[in-house]
């Protein structure tokens, strides 16, 4: 199995290591619920070095990204600005979801999922054949996400010089400091940074953050936090057979520029004209139990399926994202351990910045 | 290393059974089980007077990771359920052999389950 540069640090912190798509990663360091609260209330850090950074360089970098992904990088005008997008196949299904950062029209940086990296790189290279662009996976970078209301202050305390370049950063923007790349982004619904850095600096930086009071958090808490924040997980809410229009990600698809023929556009337009049949909604369980992935959802206009289910530590209730027939509102029932249990249908996010919103 | 206590018997499904000496037994899940399951969030308990036949699922412990049935080791009648767990399911994690017990029941004498050393060997 593959290990990140922080593998030893995880063992020292009693990380419970599990196989996560071929990577040996910490599920938790004792209690995933305590780690969850740590991020909502103070500051926690996640090793996300298994994710992959890809740089795009060349005269046609912008033109290439405009056909590669469904959102339009033309929106990015200032250095460090970030954009969330899906990368589609010809049938409008999602190859991966990603964040792309703007440096200038000839330089972009992209972060893609760990489990999809090989597939993504092959796909990107195939699409890039006719463009003047160099696709450069940066496999020697580590990545640490520091998240929580006190995350930024603790990063400034732990990492000299970062406040000078990142102190004024607005959400969804990034800045560089030498080999460091600091982005005010995340996957928890809290403020904070995602920091890319050379492998050799990872362990030292992790220790400095520990000393500043940032607590290590595992993949378990990462999942409950992102689910409370209503954020999609590739492979759960969307996949190669589900388009963004069917996954409540229409806001990430930019059809404004009619001359921008991005991959999958034709399929999306055809789907839109035929009528989109399903979408993703949030569910809050009435009563006890925990909603689990793939449980059947029964609504008045047809059946659906739980795409991500969990227990929300912030709300003290079971919550889920579920794929249901378009137009489902009000309430539904979930088939849990051979019983039908009622649930309320809500619009995610469930929790943002420590506050319950549903 | 998971803790195993010498004073009680164990099942293959990672429950412990303690003889109270008065014809009743106390039952819970083992340290190994709670470690595997992770943070507990709900415990579904039977009511006093409920009867269960051997191998019936008569409790459910549910963690962030999974729901897990708890099985009757013999034919039994519930005499008490640990209702504190309704509000503090995390006691199953922090004190699985003491405050995190699940049920007390009466039954015919129980023997033939695993003792501590046999159960420990199954965990290796």
Tab-separated table of C-alpha atoms in Angstrom:
chain	number	residue	atom	x	y	z
A	1	UNK	CA	0.000	0.000	0.000
A	2	UNK	CA	1.070	3.579	-0.619
A	3	UNK	CA	1.998	5.819	2.289
A	4	UNK	CA	2.106	9.595	2.542
A	5	UNK	CA	5.121	11.479	3.957
A	6	UNK	CA	3.111	11.801	7.182
A	7	UNK	CA	2.684	8.052	7.710
A	8	UNK	CA	5.098	7.984	10.654
A	9	UNK	CA	3.420	11.010	12.223
A	10	UNK	CA	0.071	9.200	12.065
A	11	UNK	CA	1.505	6.166	13.858
A	12	UNK	CA	3.007	8.403	16.537
A	13	UNK	CA	-0.437	9.964	17.075
A	14	UNK	CA	-2.037	6.480	17.394
A	15	UNK	CA	-3.770	6.769	14.052
A	16	UNK	CA	-5.979	3.815	13.224
A	17	UNK	CA	-4.671	3.094	9.737
A	18	UNK	CA	-6.960	1.732	7.026
A	19	UNK	CA	-6.757	0.979	3.320
A	20	UNK	CA	-8.261	3.953	1.512
A	21	UNK	CA	-8.144	3.284	-2.216
A	22	UNK	CA	-4.670	1.804	-1.989
A	23	UNK	CA	-3.371	4.391	0.500
A	24	UNK	CA	-2.684	3.597	4.130
A	25	UNK	CA	-4.504	6.468	5.832
A	26	UNK	CA	-5.733	7.321	9.362
A	27	UNK	CA	-9.463	6.638	9.899
A	28	UNK	CA	-9.261	8.313	13.312
A	29	UNK	CA	-6.819	8.846	16.156
A	30	UNK	CA	-9.166	7.543	18.871
A	31	UNK	CA	-12.554	9.178	18.500
A	32	UNK	CA	-13.867	10.363	15.172
A	33	UNK	CA	-16.666	12.295	16.899
A	34	UNK	CA	-14.230	14.252	19.070
A	35	UNK	CA	-12.188	15.046	15.961
A	36	UNK	CA	-15.354	16.251	14.243
A	37	UNK	CA	-16.170	18.632	17.114
A	38	UNK	CA	-12.566	19.804	17.199
A	39	UNK	CA	-12.940	21.098	13.631
A	40	UNK	CA	-16.358	22.676	14.250
A	41	UNK	CA	-15.195	24.364	17.472
A	42	UNK	CA	-11.460	25.042	17.148
A	43	UNK	CA	-8.977	23.666	14.602
A	44	UNK	CA	-8.090	20.253	13.215
A	45	UNK	CA	-5.793	19.021	10.466
A	46	UNK	CA	-6.091	16.309	7.862
A	47	UNK	CA	-3.377	14.650	5.835
A	48	UNK	CA	-4.734	14.832	2.298
A	49	UNK	CA	-1.420	14.101	0.594
A	50	UNK	CA	-3.051	11.210	-1.240
A	51	UNK	CA	-4.852	13.752	-3.400
A	52	UNK	CA	-3.059	14.761	-6.580
A	53	UNK	CA	-1.916	18.169	-7.788
A	54	UNK	CA	-1.588	18.666	-11.540
A	55	UNK	CA	-0.068	21.754	-13.131
A	56	UNK	CA	-1.020	22.947	-16.624
A	57	UNK	CA	1.467	25.089	-18.518
A	58	UNK	CA	1.538	26.474	-22.033
A	59	UNK	CA	0.158	28.988	-24.500
A	60	UNK	CA	-3.104	27.060	-24.787
A	61	UNK	CA	-3.552	26.169	-21.129
A	62	UNK	CA	-6.657	28.320	-20.784
A	63	UNK	CA	-8.167	27.184	-24.076
A	64	UNK	CA	-7.565	23.564	-23.062
A	65	UNK	CA	-9.175	23.875	-19.621
A	66	UNK	CA	-12.164	25.544	-21.240
A	67	UNK	CA	-12.909	22.321	-23.104
A	68	UNK	CA	-11.704	19.915	-20.391
A	69	UNK	CA	-14.051	20.938	-17.571
A	70	UNK	CA	-17.719	21.941	-17.301
A	71	UNK	CA	-17.200	25.174	-15.386
A	72	UNK	CA	-15.531	28.021	-17.259
A	73	UNK	CA	-12.006	29.042	-16.225
A	74	UNK	CA	-12.675	32.319	-17.995
A	75	UNK	CA	-14.276	33.333	-14.664
A	76	UNK	CA	-10.793	33.296	-13.127
A	77	UNK	CA	-9.194	36.717	-13.521
A	78	UNK	CA	-6.944	37.205	-10.514
A	79	UNK	CA	-3.903	35.234	-9.448
A	80	UNK	CA	-4.730	32.452	-6.962
A	81	UNK	CA	-8.476	32.468	-7.651
A	82	UNK	CA	-10.057	28.997	-7.366
A	83	UNK	CA	-12.954	27.335	-9.192
A	84	UNK	CA	-14.803	24.104	-8.399
A	85	UNK	CA	-15.809	22.026	-11.412
A	86	UNK	CA	-16.654	18.599	-12.732
A	87	UNK	CA	-14.691	17.007	-15.572
A	88	UNK	CA	-17.124	15.141	-17.805
A	89	UNK	CA	-17.040	12.297	-20.290
A	90	UNK	CA	-18.805	12.433	-23.666
A	91	UNK	CA	-22.064	11.162	-22.158
A	92	UNK	CA	-22.112	13.918	-19.525
A	93	UNK	CA	-21.083	11.604	-16.678
A	94	UNK	CA	-18.506	12.816	-14.186
A	95	UNK	CA	-14.908	11.599	-14.630
A	96	UNK	CA	-13.937	13.511	-11.467
A	97	UNK	CA	-14.679	16.649	-9.484
A	98	UNK	CA	-11.819	19.042	-8.878
A	99	UNK	CA	-10.595	22.509	-7.969
A	100	UNK	CA	-8.602	24.554	-10.438
A	101	UNK	CA	-6.447	27.527	-9.389
A	102	UNK	CA	-5.491	30.400	-11.693
A	103	UNK	CA	-1.946	31.694	-11.903
A	104	UNK	CA	-2.124	33.354	-15.325
A	105	UNK	CA	-3.611	32.395	-18.705
A	106	UNK	CA	-0.700	30.022	-19.316
A	107	UNK	CA	-0.439	28.531	-15.811
A	108	UNK	CA	-3.096	26.723	-13.829
A	109	UNK	CA	-3.012	24.240	-10.965
A	110	UNK	CA	-5.612	21.529	-10.425
A	111	UNK	CA	-6.333	19.249	-7.462
A	112	UNK	CA	-8.020	15.931	-8.243
A	113	UNK	CA	-9.167	12.990	-6.152
A	114	UNK	CA	-6.776	10.261	-5.011
A	115	UNK	CA	-8.807	7.268	-6.110
A	116	UNK	CA	-9.313	8.624	-9.615
A	117	UNK	CA	-5.789	9.919	-10.261
A	118	UNK	CA	-4.601	7.335	-12.793
A	119	UNK	CA	-7.837	7.435	-14.730
A	120	UNK	CA	-7.904	11.252	-14.667
A	121	UNK	CA	-4.327	11.682	-15.896
A	122	UNK	CA	-4.934	9.268	-18.772
A	123	UNK	CA	-8.161	11.090	-19.670
A	124	UNK	CA	-6.563	14.528	-19.457
A	125	UNK	CA	-3.599	13.458	-21.595
A	126	UNK	CA	-5.958	12.058	-24.217
A	127	UNK	CA	-7.911	15.316	-24.400
A	128	UNK	CA	-4.688	17.385	-24.454
A	129	UNK	CA	-3.234	15.802	-27.598
A	130	UNK	CA	-4.144	18.692	-29.908
A	131	UNK	CA	-3.314	21.517	-27.516
A	132	UNK	CA	-0.143	23.407	-26.767
A	133	UNK	CA	-0.197	22.517	-23.074
A	134	UNK	CA	2.031	20.547	-20.730
A	135	UNK	CA	0.199	18.393	-18.185
A	136	UNK	CA	2.427	17.964	-15.160
A	137	UNK	CA	1.293	15.783	-12.227
A	138	UNK	CA	3.150	16.913	-9.082
A	139	UNK	CA	3.503	13.604	-7.313
A	140	UNK	CA	6.107	14.918	-4.877
A	141	UNK	CA	3.775	17.302	-3.053
A	142	UNK	CA	2.228	16.720	0.345
A	143	UNK	CA	-1.049	18.378	1.320
A	144	UNK	CA	-2.374	19.298	4.750
A	145	UNK	CA	-5.870	20.717	5.293
A	146	UNK	CA	-6.167	22.832	8.450
A	147	UNK	CA	-9.824	23.526	9.175
A	148	UNK	CA	-11.933	25.182	11.863
A	149	UNK	CA	-12.798	28.638	13.204
A	150	UNK	CA	-9.288	28.995	14.664
A	151	UNK	CA	-7.468	27.273	11.805
A	152	UNK	CA	-6.100	30.353	10.078
A	153	UNK	CA	-4.783	31.932	13.284
A	154	UNK	CA	-3.040	28.682	14.229
A	155	UNK	CA	-1.489	28.296	10.781
A	156	UNK	CA	-0.079	31.827	11.076
A	157	UNK	CA	1.338	30.935	14.495
A	158	UNK	CA	2.879	27.663	13.303
A	159	UNK	CA	4.215	28.692	9.904
A	160	UNK	CA	6.392	31.812	9.797
A	161	UNK	CA	5.756	34.094	6.841
A	162	UNK	CA	2.404	32.615	5.850
A	163	UNK	CA	0.400	35.444	7.385
A	164	UNK	CA	2.252	37.936	5.181
A	165	UNK	CA	1.082	36.252	1.988
A	166	UNK	CA	-2.186	34.622	3.129
A	167	UNK	CA	-3.425	36.928	5.898
A	168	UNK	CA	-5.701	38.859	3.559
A	169	UNK	CA	-6.757	35.959	1.332
A	170	UNK	CA	-10.472	35.786	0.652
A	171	UNK	CA	-12.294	32.419	0.575
A	172	UNK	CA	-11.568	30.385	-2.554
A	173	UNK	CA	-8.264	32.138	-3.202
A	174	UNK	CA	-4.693	30.933	-2.880
A	175	UNK	CA	-1.217	32.408	-2.479
A	176	UNK	CA	2.311	31.073	-2.891
A	177	UNK	CA	5.265	31.401	-0.563
A	178	UNK	CA	8.325	29.814	-2.126
A	179	UNK	CA	7.444	26.150	-2.506
A	180	UNK	CA	4.354	26.538	-0.319
A	181	UNK	CA	0.925	26.939	-1.868
A	182	UNK	CA	-1.742	28.080	0.597
A	183	UNK	CA	-5.418	28.015	-0.424
A	184	UNK	CA	-8.348	29.239	1.626
A	185	UNK	CA	-10.443	26.231	0.686
A	186	UNK	CA	-11.609	23.057	2.378
A	187	UNK	CA	-14.043	20.195	2.609
A	188	UNK	CA	-15.577	20.722	6.041
A	189	UNK	CA	-17.865	23.765	5.896
A	190	UNK	CA	-15.467	25.647	8.162
A	191	UNK	CA	-12.891	28.325	7.440
A	192	UNK	CA	-9.295	27.253	6.980
A	193	UNK	CA	-6.525	26.450	4.551
A	194	UNK	CA	-5.424	23.640	2.317
A	195	UNK	CA	-1.644	23.767	2.176
A	196	UNK	CA	0.454	22.119	-0.508
A	197	UNK	CA	4.109	21.716	0.346
A	198	UNK	CA	7.174	19.684	-0.610
A	199	UNK	CA	7.182	16.152	0.850
A	200	UNK	CA	10.340	16.867	2.804
A	201	UNK	CA	8.673	19.723	4.723
A	202	UNK	CA	5.511	17.822	5.591
A	203	UNK	CA	6.540	16.201	8.861
A	204	UNK	CA	8.110	19.351	10.287
A	205	UNK	CA	5.083	21.451	9.362
A	206	UNK	CA	2.730	18.846	10.898
A	207	UNK	CA	4.721	19.032	14.155
A	208	UNK	CA	4.651	22.825	14.217
A	209	UNK	CA	0.880	22.738	13.706
A	210	UNK	CA	0.555	20.185	16.531
A	211	UNK	CA	2.495	22.518	18.794
A	212	UNK	CA	0.156	25.357	17.868
A	213	UNK	CA	-2.748	23.226	19.145
A	214	UNK	CA	-4.085	21.876	15.865
A	215	UNK	CA	-5.326	18.338	16.458
A	216	UNK	CA	-4.962	15.541	13.876
A	217	UNK	CA	-8.257	14.374	12.410
A	218	UNK	CA	-8.870	11.272	10.332
A	219	UNK	CA	-10.883	10.333	7.284
A	220	UNK	CA	-13.882	9.426	9.469
A	221	UNK	CA	-14.310	12.996	10.690
A	222	UNK	CA	-13.526	14.302	7.220
A	223	UNK	CA	-16.534	12.419	5.883
A	224	UNK	CA	-19.013	13.504	8.589
A	225	UNK	CA	-17.831	17.112	8.241
A	226	UNK	CA	-18.200	17.201	4.460
A	227	UNK	CA	-21.587	15.524	4.657
A	228	UNK	CA	-22.856	18.063	7.212
A	229	UNK	CA	-21.517	20.753	4.865
A	230	UNK	CA	-23.578	19.193	2.053
A	231	UNK	CA	-20.540	18.635	-0.149
A	232	UNK	CA	-20.516	15.895	-2.762
A	233	UNK	CA	-18.132	12.961	-2.681
A	234	UNK	CA	-16.978	11.573	-5.992
A	235	UNK	CA	-18.193	8.001	-6.385
A	236	UNK	CA	-21.124	8.602	-4.023
A	237	UNK	CA	-23.170	11.585	-5.221
A	238	UNK	CA	-21.812	11.481	-8.768
A	239	UNK	CA	-19.918	9.087	-10.987
A	240	UNK	CA	-19.323	8.309	-14.648
A	241	UNK	CA	-23.009	7.512	-15.148
A	242	UNK	CA	-24.429	10.502	-13.262
A	243	UNK	CA	-24.245	14.001	-14.692
A	244	UNK	CA	-23.832	17.155	-12.597
A	245	UNK	CA	-27.424	18.087	-13.547
A	246	UNK	CA	-28.616	14.959	-11.735
A	247	UNK	CA	-26.410	15.550	-8.698
A	248	UNK	CA	-27.474	19.076	-7.624
A	249	UNK	CA	-24.278	20.404	-9.227
A	250	UNK	CA	-25.932	22.435	-12.005
A	251	UNK	CA	-24.346	25.536	-10.440
A	252	UNK	CA	-20.928	24.203	-11.446
A	253	UNK	CA	-21.865	23.834	-15.124
A	254	UNK	CA	-21.407	26.989	-17.191
A	255	UNK	CA	-23.357	27.015	-20.460
A	256	UNK	CA	-23.216	30.791	-20.981
A	257	UNK	CA	-20.540	30.864	-23.668
A	258	UNK	CA	-22.156	29.056	-26.574
A	259	UNK	CA	-18.835	28.774	-28.374
A	260	UNK	CA	-17.276	26.799	-25.530
A	261	UNK	CA	-17.698	23.181	-26.597
A	262	UNK	CA	-16.468	21.413	-23.465
A	263	UNK	CA	-16.497	17.637	-23.292
A	264	UNK	CA	-19.965	16.402	-22.368
A	265	UNK	CA	-21.752	19.641	-23.244
A	266	UNK	CA	-23.897	18.061	-25.968
A	267	UNK	CA	-25.042	15.292	-23.653
A	268	UNK	CA	-25.907	17.771	-20.890
A	269	UNK	CA	-27.946	19.927	-23.242
A	270	UNK	CA	-29.820	16.894	-24.535
A	271	UNK	CA	-30.517	15.768	-20.971
A	272	UNK	CA	-31.721	19.234	-20.034
A	273	UNK	CA	-34.060	19.330	-23.051
A	274	UNK	CA	-35.476	15.901	-22.242
A	275	UNK	CA	-35.966	16.868	-18.605
A	276	UNK	CA	-33.693	15.900	-15.722
A	277	UNK	CA	-35.338	13.038	-13.832
A	278	UNK	CA	-33.464	12.943	-10.517
A	279	UNK	CA	-31.496	15.087	-8.103
A	280	UNK	CA	-29.648	15.002	-4.790
A	281	UNK	CA	-31.417	16.202	-1.640
A	282	UNK	CA	-30.606	16.211	2.062
A	283	UNK	CA	-32.426	13.972	4.556
A	284	UNK	CA	-32.754	14.283	8.325
A	285	UNK	CA	-34.024	11.176	10.080
A	286	UNK	CA	-36.972	11.519	12.464
A	287	UNK	CA	-35.981	9.300	15.351
A	288	UNK	CA	-33.202	6.905	16.180
A	289	UNK	CA	-30.778	5.007	14.020
A	290	UNK	CA	-28.140	5.906	11.457
A	291	UNK	CA	-28.809	6.236	7.748
A	292	UNK	CA	-26.370	4.129	5.697
A	293	UNK	CA	-25.173	4.329	2.092
A	294	UNK	CA	-27.396	2.594	-0.499
A	295	UNK	CA	-30.499	2.323	1.684
A	296	UNK	CA	-33.730	2.607	-0.284
A	297	UNK	CA	-35.639	5.890	-0.127
A	298	UNK	CA	-39.413	5.738	-0.666
A	299	UNK	CA	-41.142	8.948	-1.813
A	300	UNK	CA	-44.644	9.734	-3.066
A	301	UNK	CA	-43.341	10.064	-6.636
A	302	UNK	CA	-40.962	7.119	-6.777
A	303	UNK	CA	-38.028	5.422	-5.122
A	304	UNK	CA	-34.536	6.757	-4.605
A	305	UNK	CA	-31.317	5.733	-2.869
A	306	UNK	CA	-29.089	7.061	-0.103
A	307	UNK	CA	-25.781	8.155	-1.667
A	308	UNK	CA	-24.075	9.128	1.632
A	309	UNK	CA	-25.554	8.444	5.041
A	310	UNK	CA	-24.114	9.080	8.483
A	311	UNK	CA	-24.668	10.298	12.008
A	312	UNK	CA	-24.239	14.056	12.327
A	313	UNK	CA	-22.252	14.766	15.485
A	314	UNK	CA	-23.210	18.457	15.360
A	315	UNK	CA	-26.966	17.778	15.104
A	316	UNK	CA	-27.043	14.540	17.108
A	317	UNK	CA	-29.187	12.982	14.383
A	318	UNK	CA	-28.763	10.812	11.340
A	319	UNK	CA	-28.456	12.732	8.069
A	320	UNK	CA	-27.908	11.775	4.452
A	321	UNK	CA	-27.590	12.883	0.891
A	322	UNK	CA	-29.879	10.902	-1.362
A	323	UNK	CA	-30.661	10.587	-5.046
A	324	UNK	CA	-34.438	10.993	-5.464
A	325	UNK	CA	-36.908	11.719	-8.282
A	326	UNK	CA	-36.778	15.395	-9.336
A	327	UNK	CA	-39.480	17.366	-7.535
A	328	UNK	CA	-39.521	15.336	-4.317
A	329	UNK	CA	-40.365	17.556	-1.343
A	330	UNK	CA	-41.629	17.305	2.205
A	331	UNK	CA	-40.872	13.947	3.700
A	332	UNK	CA	-39.960	10.417	2.687
A	333	UNK	CA	-39.260	7.050	4.229
A	334	UNK	CA	-35.981	5.206	4.406
A	335	UNK	CA	-35.786	1.432	4.479
A	336	UNK	CA	-33.449	0.736	7.406
A	337	UNK	CA	-32.826	-2.782	8.672
A	338	UNK	CA	-36.179	-3.977	7.260
A	339	UNK	CA	-38.149	-1.089	8.760
A	340	UNK	CA	-39.435	2.087	7.102
A	341	UNK	CA	-38.348	5.157	9.058
A	342	UNK	CA	-39.563	8.663	8.198
A	343	UNK	CA	-37.175	11.452	7.264
A	344	UNK	CA	-37.488	15.126	6.437
A	345	UNK	CA	-36.252	16.353	3.046
A	346	UNK	CA	-34.026	19.424	3.324
A	347	UNK	CA	-31.765	21.532	1.161
A	348	UNK	CA	-28.100	21.031	2.081
A	349	UNK	CA	-25.889	22.264	3.692
A	350	UNK	CA	-26.934	20.921	7.068
A	351	UNK	CA	-24.185	22.802	8.940
A	352	UNK	CA	-21.911	25.693	7.973
A	353	UNK	CA	-19.456	27.583	10.163
A	354	UNK	CA	-20.566	25.741	13.276
A	355	UNK	CA	-24.266	26.575	12.801
A	356	UNK	CA	-27.079	24.129	12.071
A	357	UNK	CA	-29.015	25.407	9.033
A	358	UNK	CA	-31.799	22.850	8.584
B	1	UNK	CA	-4.288	-4.561	22.726
B	2	UNK	CA	-7.921	-5.161	23.570
B	3	UNK	CA	-8.752	-5.744	27.233
B	4	UNK	CA	-10.225	-9.135	28.185
B	5	UNK	CA	-11.395	-9.759	31.777
B	6	UNK	CA	-10.941	-13.069	33.579
B	7	UNK	CA	-14.171	-12.910	35.569
B	8	UNK	CA	-16.566	-13.557	32.671
B	9	UNK	CA	-17.414	-15.694	29.637
B	10	UNK	CA	-17.311	-14.687	25.972
B	11	UNK	CA	-19.190	-15.451	22.756
B	12	UNK	CA	-17.844	-15.817	19.222
B	13	UNK	CA	-19.805	-12.685	18.325
B	14	UNK	CA	-17.778	-10.591	20.816
B	15	UNK	CA	-20.234	-10.298	23.680
B	16	UNK	CA	-19.284	-10.844	27.337
B	17	UNK	CA	-21.509	-12.532	29.945
B	18	UNK	CA	-20.950	-12.087	33.675
B	19	UNK	CA	-22.557	-14.414	36.233
B	20	UNK	CA	-24.091	-12.262	38.983
B	21	UNK	CA	-24.443	-15.316	41.263
B	22	UNK	CA	-28.169	-14.822	41.846
B	23	UNK	CA	-29.518	-16.579	38.767
B	24	UNK	CA	-29.033	-13.458	36.633
B	25	UNK	CA	-26.343	-12.526	34.147
B	26	UNK	CA	-25.085	-9.181	32.859
B	27	UNK	CA	-24.125	-8.845	29.228
B	28	UNK	CA	-22.245	-6.345	27.073
B	29	UNK	CA	-19.931	-6.090	24.101
B	30	UNK	CA	-16.187	-6.655	24.391
B	31	UNK	CA	-13.405	-4.118	24.143
B	32	UNK	CA	-12.420	-5.658	20.826
B	33	UNK	CA	-15.962	-5.160	19.478
B	34	UNK	CA	-16.220	-1.528	20.559
B	35	UNK	CA	-12.799	-0.800	19.046
B	36	UNK	CA	-13.865	-2.319	15.749
B	37	UNK	CA	-17.154	-0.454	15.685
B	38	UNK	CA	-15.791	2.947	16.695
B	39	UNK	CA	-17.801	5.757	18.290
B	40	UNK	CA	-21.238	4.540	19.413
B	41	UNK	CA	-24.170	6.802	18.583
B	42	UNK	CA	-27.274	4.726	19.382
B	43	UNK	CA	-28.076	1.661	21.431
B	44	UNK	CA	-31.395	-0.088	20.874
B	45	UNK	CA	-32.298	-2.038	24.023
B	46	UNK	CA	-35.024	-4.572	24.801
B	47	UNK	CA	-37.573	-3.959	27.577
B	48	UNK	CA	-37.799	-5.626	30.953
B	49	UNK	CA	-39.708	-8.889	30.595
B	50	UNK	CA	-38.801	-9.383	26.923
B	51	UNK	CA	-37.857	-12.940	26.072
B	52	UNK	CA	-35.302	-13.990	23.507
B	53	UNK	CA	-34.329	-17.388	22.141
B	54	UNK	CA	-30.743	-18.428	21.649
B	55	UNK	CA	-29.140	-16.581	18.693
B	56	UNK	CA	-31.959	-14.015	18.487
B	57	UNK	CA	-30.805	-10.471	17.789
B	58	UNK	CA	-32.259	-8.727	20.840
B	59	UNK	CA	-30.173	-5.494	21.017
B	60	UNK	CA	-28.515	-3.315	18.392
B	61	UNK	CA	-25.460	-1.175	18.982
B	62	UNK	CA	-24.950	1.403	16.284
B	63	UNK	CA	-21.730	3.306	15.730
B	64	UNK	CA	-20.718	5.949	13.214
B	65	UNK	CA	-19.451	3.069	11.116
B	66	UNK	CA	-22.035	0.301	11.356
B	67	UNK	CA	-25.038	-1.187	13.110
B	68	UNK	CA	-24.276	-4.429	14.868
B	69	UNK	CA	-26.720	-6.909	16.344
B	70	UNK	CA	-26.221	-8.330	19.818
B	71	UNK	CA	-27.312	-11.965	20.056
B	72	UNK	CA	-28.867	-13.945	22.876
B	73	UNK	CA	-26.294	-16.535	24.037
B	74	UNK	CA	-29.102	-18.753	25.474
B	75	UNK	CA	-32.883	-18.639	25.870
B	76	UNK	CA	-33.374	-15.753	28.273
B	77	UNK	CA	-35.690	-13.211	29.865
B	78	UNK	CA	-34.584	-9.597	30.234
B	79	UNK	CA	-34.701	-8.297	33.807
B	80	UNK	CA	-33.105	-4.893	33.224
B	81	UNK	CA	-31.766	-2.788	30.342
B	82	UNK	CA	-29.096	-0.133	30.817
B	83	UNK	CA	-31.223	2.877	29.930
B	84	UNK	CA	-28.397	5.295	30.701
B	85	UNK	CA	-27.127	4.320	27.243
B	86	UNK	CA	-30.085	6.092	25.624
B	87	UNK	CA	-28.400	9.374	26.476
B	88	UNK	CA	-24.793	8.229	26.754
B	89	UNK	CA	-24.137	5.529	24.138
B	90	UNK	CA	-20.445	6.485	24.315
B	91	UNK	CA	-20.229	4.553	27.614
B	92	UNK	CA	-20.046	1.431	25.437
B	93	UNK	CA	-16.734	2.817	24.148
B	94	UNK	CA	-15.303	4.241	27.349
B	95	UNK	CA	-16.468	1.544	29.775
B	96	UNK	CA	-17.605	-1.518	27.866
B	97	UNK	CA	-17.109	-3.919	30.839
B	98	UNK	CA	-18.602	-1.682	33.532
B	99	UNK	CA	-20.909	1.319	32.998
B	100	UNK	CA	-21.440	0.380	29.351
B	101	UNK	CA	-23.204	-2.939	30.065
B	102	UNK	CA	-26.291	-3.570	27.902
B	103	UNK	CA	-28.749	-5.928	29.636
B	104	UNK	CA	-29.290	-8.130	32.686
B	105	UNK	CA	-31.213	-11.325	32.094
B	106	UNK	CA	-32.195	-14.572	33.778
B	107	UNK	CA	-31.733	-17.965	32.197
B	108	UNK	CA	-30.674	-21.507	32.900
B	109	UNK	CA	-27.054	-21.718	34.046
B	110	UNK	CA	-24.642	-20.780	31.270
B	111	UNK	CA	-21.477	-22.685	30.628
B	112	UNK	CA	-19.696	-23.806	27.530
B	113	UNK	CA	-18.951	-20.296	26.281
B	114	UNK	CA	-15.333	-19.220	25.954
B	115	UNK	CA	-13.279	-18.285	28.978
B	116	UNK	CA	-10.997	-15.255	28.888
B	117	UNK	CA	-7.889	-17.039	27.659
B	118	UNK	CA	-9.737	-18.894	24.898
B	119	UNK	CA	-11.412	-15.677	23.777
B	120	UNK	CA	-8.055	-13.844	23.806
B	121	UNK	CA	-6.624	-16.476	21.481
B	122	UNK	CA	-9.391	-15.831	18.939
B	123	UNK	CA	-8.322	-12.182	18.773
B	124	UNK	CA	-4.738	-12.918	17.713
